[in-house]
PDB file of N, CA and C in Angstrom:
ATOM      1  N   MET A 152     -19.241 -13.819 -18.928  1.00 68.00           N
ATOM      2  CA  MET A 152     -17.799 -13.819 -19.046  1.00 68.00           C
ATOM      3  C   MET A 152     -17.331 -12.407 -19.341  1.00 68.00           C
ATOM      4  N   THR A 153     -16.337 -11.972 -18.599  1.00 68.00           N
ATOM      5  CA  THR A 153     -15.780 -10.640 -18.807  1.00 68.00           C
ATOM      6  C   THR A 153     -14.333 -10.776 -19.224  1.00 68.00           C
ATOM      7  N   THR A 154     -13.966 -10.097 -20.278  1.00 64.00           N
ATOM      8  CA  THR A 154     -12.590 -10.114 -20.747  1.00 64.00           C
ATOM      9  C   THR A 154     -12.044  -8.706 -20.669  1.00 64.00           C
ATOM     10  N   TRP A 155     -10.911  -8.579 -20.015  1.00 70.00           N
ATOM     11  CA  TRP A 155     -10.238  -7.283 -19.936  1.00 70.00           C
ATOM     12  C   TRP A 155      -8.997  -7.347 -20.783  1.00 70.00           C
ATOM     13  N   TRP A 156      -8.734  -6.286 -21.509  1.00 70.00           N
ATOM     14  CA  TRP A 156      -7.517  -6.207 -22.296  1.00 70.00           C
ATOM     15  C   TRP A 156      -6.701  -5.048 -21.756  1.00 70.00           C
ATOM     16  N   LEU A 157      -5.532  -5.366 -21.238  1.00 71.00           N
ATOM     17  CA  LEU A 157      -4.620  -4.336 -20.758  1.00 71.00           C
ATOM     18  C   LEU A 157      -3.294  -4.495 -21.492  1.00 71.00           C
ATOM     19  N   PRO A 158      -2.681  -3.409 -21.875  1.00 84.00           N
ATOM     20  CA  PRO A 158      -1.331  -3.545 -22.417  1.00 84.00           C
ATOM     21  C   PRO A 158      -0.436  -4.217 -21.377  1.00 84.00           C
ATOM     22  N   LEU A 159       0.516  -4.992 -21.829  1.00 82.00           N
ATOM     23  CA  LEU A 159       1.358  -5.775 -20.931  1.00 82.00           C
ATOM     24  C   LEU A 159       2.005  -4.942 -19.823  1.00 82.00           C
ATOM     25  N   PRO A 160       2.584  -3.773 -20.088  1.00 85.00           N
ATOM     26  CA  PRO A 160       3.179  -3.015 -18.986  1.00 85.00           C
ATOM     27  C   PRO A 160       2.168  -2.670 -17.889  1.00 85.00           C
ATOM     28  N   SER A 161       0.930  -2.378 -18.273  1.00 87.00           N
ATOM     29  CA  SER A 161      -0.110  -2.081 -17.286  1.00 87.00           C
ATOM     30  C   SER A 161      -0.466  -3.313 -16.469  1.00 87.00           C
ATOM     31  N   ALA A 162      -0.520  -4.464 -17.124  1.00 86.00           N
ATOM     32  CA  ALA A 162      -0.825  -5.704 -16.424  1.00 86.00           C
ATOM     33  C   ALA A 162       0.289  -6.045 -15.441  1.00 86.00           C
ATOM     34  N   VAL A 163       1.544  -5.851 -15.834  1.00 89.00           N
ATOM     35  CA  VAL A 163       2.680  -6.115 -14.946  1.00 89.00           C
ATOM     36  C   VAL A 163       2.630  -5.173 -13.753  1.00 89.00           C
ATOM     37  N   ASP A 164       2.310  -3.914 -13.993  1.00 91.00           N
ATOM     38  CA  ASP A 164       2.206  -2.942 -12.906  1.00 91.00           C
ATOM     39  C   ASP A 164       1.099  -3.333 -11.938  1.00 91.00           C
ATOM     40  N   MET A 165      -0.059  -3.717 -12.442  1.00 90.00           N
ATOM     41  CA  MET A 165      -1.179  -4.107 -11.589  1.00 90.00           C
ATOM     42  C   MET A 165      -0.830  -5.353 -10.776  1.00 90.00           C
ATOM     43  N   GLN A 166      -0.199  -6.343 -11.404  1.00 92.00           N
ATOM     44  CA  GLN A 166       0.178  -7.558 -10.686  1.00 92.00           C
ATOM     45  C   GLN A 166       1.192  -7.230  -9.592  1.00 92.00           C
ATOM     46  N   GLY A 167       2.107  -6.299  -9.870  1.00 93.00           N
ATOM     47  CA  GLY A 167       3.092  -5.897  -8.873  1.00 93.00           C
ATOM     48  C   GLY A 167       2.448  -5.267  -7.650  1.00 93.00           C
ATOM     49  N   ARG A 168       1.367  -4.538  -7.862  1.00 93.00           N
ATOM     50  CA  ARG A 168       0.656  -3.914  -6.737  1.00 93.00           C
ATOM     51  C   ARG A 168      -0.128  -4.939  -5.919  1.00 93.00           C
ATOM     52  N   LEU A 169      -0.570  -6.017  -6.568  1.00 94.00           N
ATOM     53  CA  LEU A 169      -1.369  -7.038  -5.880  1.00 94.00           C
ATOM     54  C   LEU A 169      -0.550  -8.230  -5.394  1.00 94.00           C
ATOM     55  N   ALA A 170       0.716  -8.312  -5.769  1.00 95.00           N
ATOM     56  CA  ALA A 170       1.526  -9.492  -5.472  1.00 95.00           C
ATOM     57  C   ALA A 170       1.575  -9.793  -3.983  1.00 95.00           C
ATOM     58  N   HIS A 171       1.756  -8.760  -3.142  1.00 92.00           N
ATOM     59  CA  HIS A 171       1.847  -9.016  -1.697  1.00 92.00           C
ATOM     60  C   HIS A 171       0.528  -9.519  -1.136  1.00 92.00           C
ATOM     61  N   VAL A 172      -0.583  -9.074  -1.703  1.00 93.00           N
ATOM     62  CA  VAL A 172      -1.897  -9.543  -1.249  1.00 93.00           C
ATOM     63  C   VAL A 172      -2.108 -10.998  -1.656  1.00 93.00           C
ATOM     64  N   LEU A 173      -1.661 -11.342  -2.858  1.00 92.00           N
ATOM     65  CA  LEU A 173      -1.829 -12.696  -3.377  1.00 92.00           C
ATOM     66  C   LEU A 173      -0.777 -13.664  -2.840  1.00 92.00           C
ATOM     67  N   GLY A 174       0.285 -13.118  -2.245  1.00 95.00           N
ATOM     68  CA  GLY A 174       1.349 -13.957  -1.728  1.00 95.00           C
ATOM     69  C   GLY A 174       2.225 -14.563  -2.811  1.00 95.00           C
ATOM     70  N   VAL A 175       2.420 -13.810  -3.892  1.00 95.00           N
ATOM     71  CA  VAL A 175       3.244 -14.294  -5.006  1.00 95.00           C
ATOM     72  C   VAL A 175       4.338 -13.275  -5.306  1.00 95.00           C
ATOM     73  N   GLN A 176       5.307 -13.704  -6.084  1.00 95.00           N
ATOM     74  CA  GLN A 176       6.377 -12.819  -6.511  1.00 95.00           C
ATOM     75  C   GLN A 176       5.847 -11.845  -7.561  1.00 95.00           C
ATOM     76  N   PRO A 177       6.261 -10.582  -7.493  1.00 94.00           N
ATOM     77  CA  PRO A 177       5.872  -9.642  -8.552  1.00 94.00           C
ATOM     78  C   PRO A 177       6.522 -10.011  -9.880  1.00 94.00           C
ATOM     79  N   TRP A 178       5.800  -9.762 -10.948  1.00 90.00           N
ATOM     80  CA  TRP A 178       6.340 -10.005 -12.283  1.00 90.00           C
ATOM     81  C   TRP A 178       7.361  -8.926 -12.614  1.00 90.00           C
ATOM     82  N   GLU A 179       8.267  -9.255 -13.521  1.00 91.00           N
ATOM     83  CA  GLU A 179       9.212  -8.286 -14.057  1.00 91.00           C
ATOM     84  C   GLU A 179       9.040  -8.261 -15.569  1.00 91.00           C
ATOM     85  N   LEU A 180       8.981  -7.074 -16.105  1.00 85.00           N
ATOM     86  CA  LEU A 180       8.843  -6.916 -17.557  1.00 85.00           C
ATOM     87  C   LEU A 180      10.225  -6.750 -18.155  1.00 85.00           C
ATOM     88  N   HIS A 181      10.600  -7.662 -19.038  1.00 84.00           N
ATOM     89  CA  HIS A 181      11.880  -7.598 -19.730  1.00 84.00           C
ATOM     90  C   HIS A 181      11.625  -7.312 -21.202  1.00 84.00           C
ATOM     91  N   THR A 182      12.393  -6.389 -21.741  1.00 79.00           N
ATOM     92  CA  THR A 182      12.272  -6.078 -23.159  1.00 79.00           C
ATOM     93  C   THR A 182      13.623  -6.344 -23.829  1.00 79.00           C
ATOM     94  N   ASN A 183      13.653  -6.293 -25.122  1.00 77.00           N
ATOM     95  CA  ASN A 183      14.904  -6.525 -25.851  1.00 77.00           C
ATOM     96  C   ASN A 183      15.961  -5.490 -25.530  1.00 77.00           C
ATOM     97  N   GLY A 184      15.550  -4.322 -25.070  1.00 68.00           N
ATOM     98  CA  GLY A 184      16.481  -3.247 -24.745  1.00 68.00           C
ATOM     99  C   GLY A 184      17.198  -3.428 -23.424  1.00 68.00           C
ATOM    100  N   GLU A 185      16.807  -4.395 -22.628  1.00 53.00           N
ATOM    101  CA  GLU A 185      17.428  -4.579 -21.309  1.00 53.00           C
ATOM    102  C   GLU A 185      18.487  -5.642 -21.338  1.00 53.00           C
TER     103      GLU A 185
END
């Protein structure tokens, strides 16, 4: 078993780059400042 820990902004960025390959919508990161 392999566990990767990425800070959330990095994970959102990575998912956004792979979204078109996976055929899913890219995630959006929302913070309290937005």
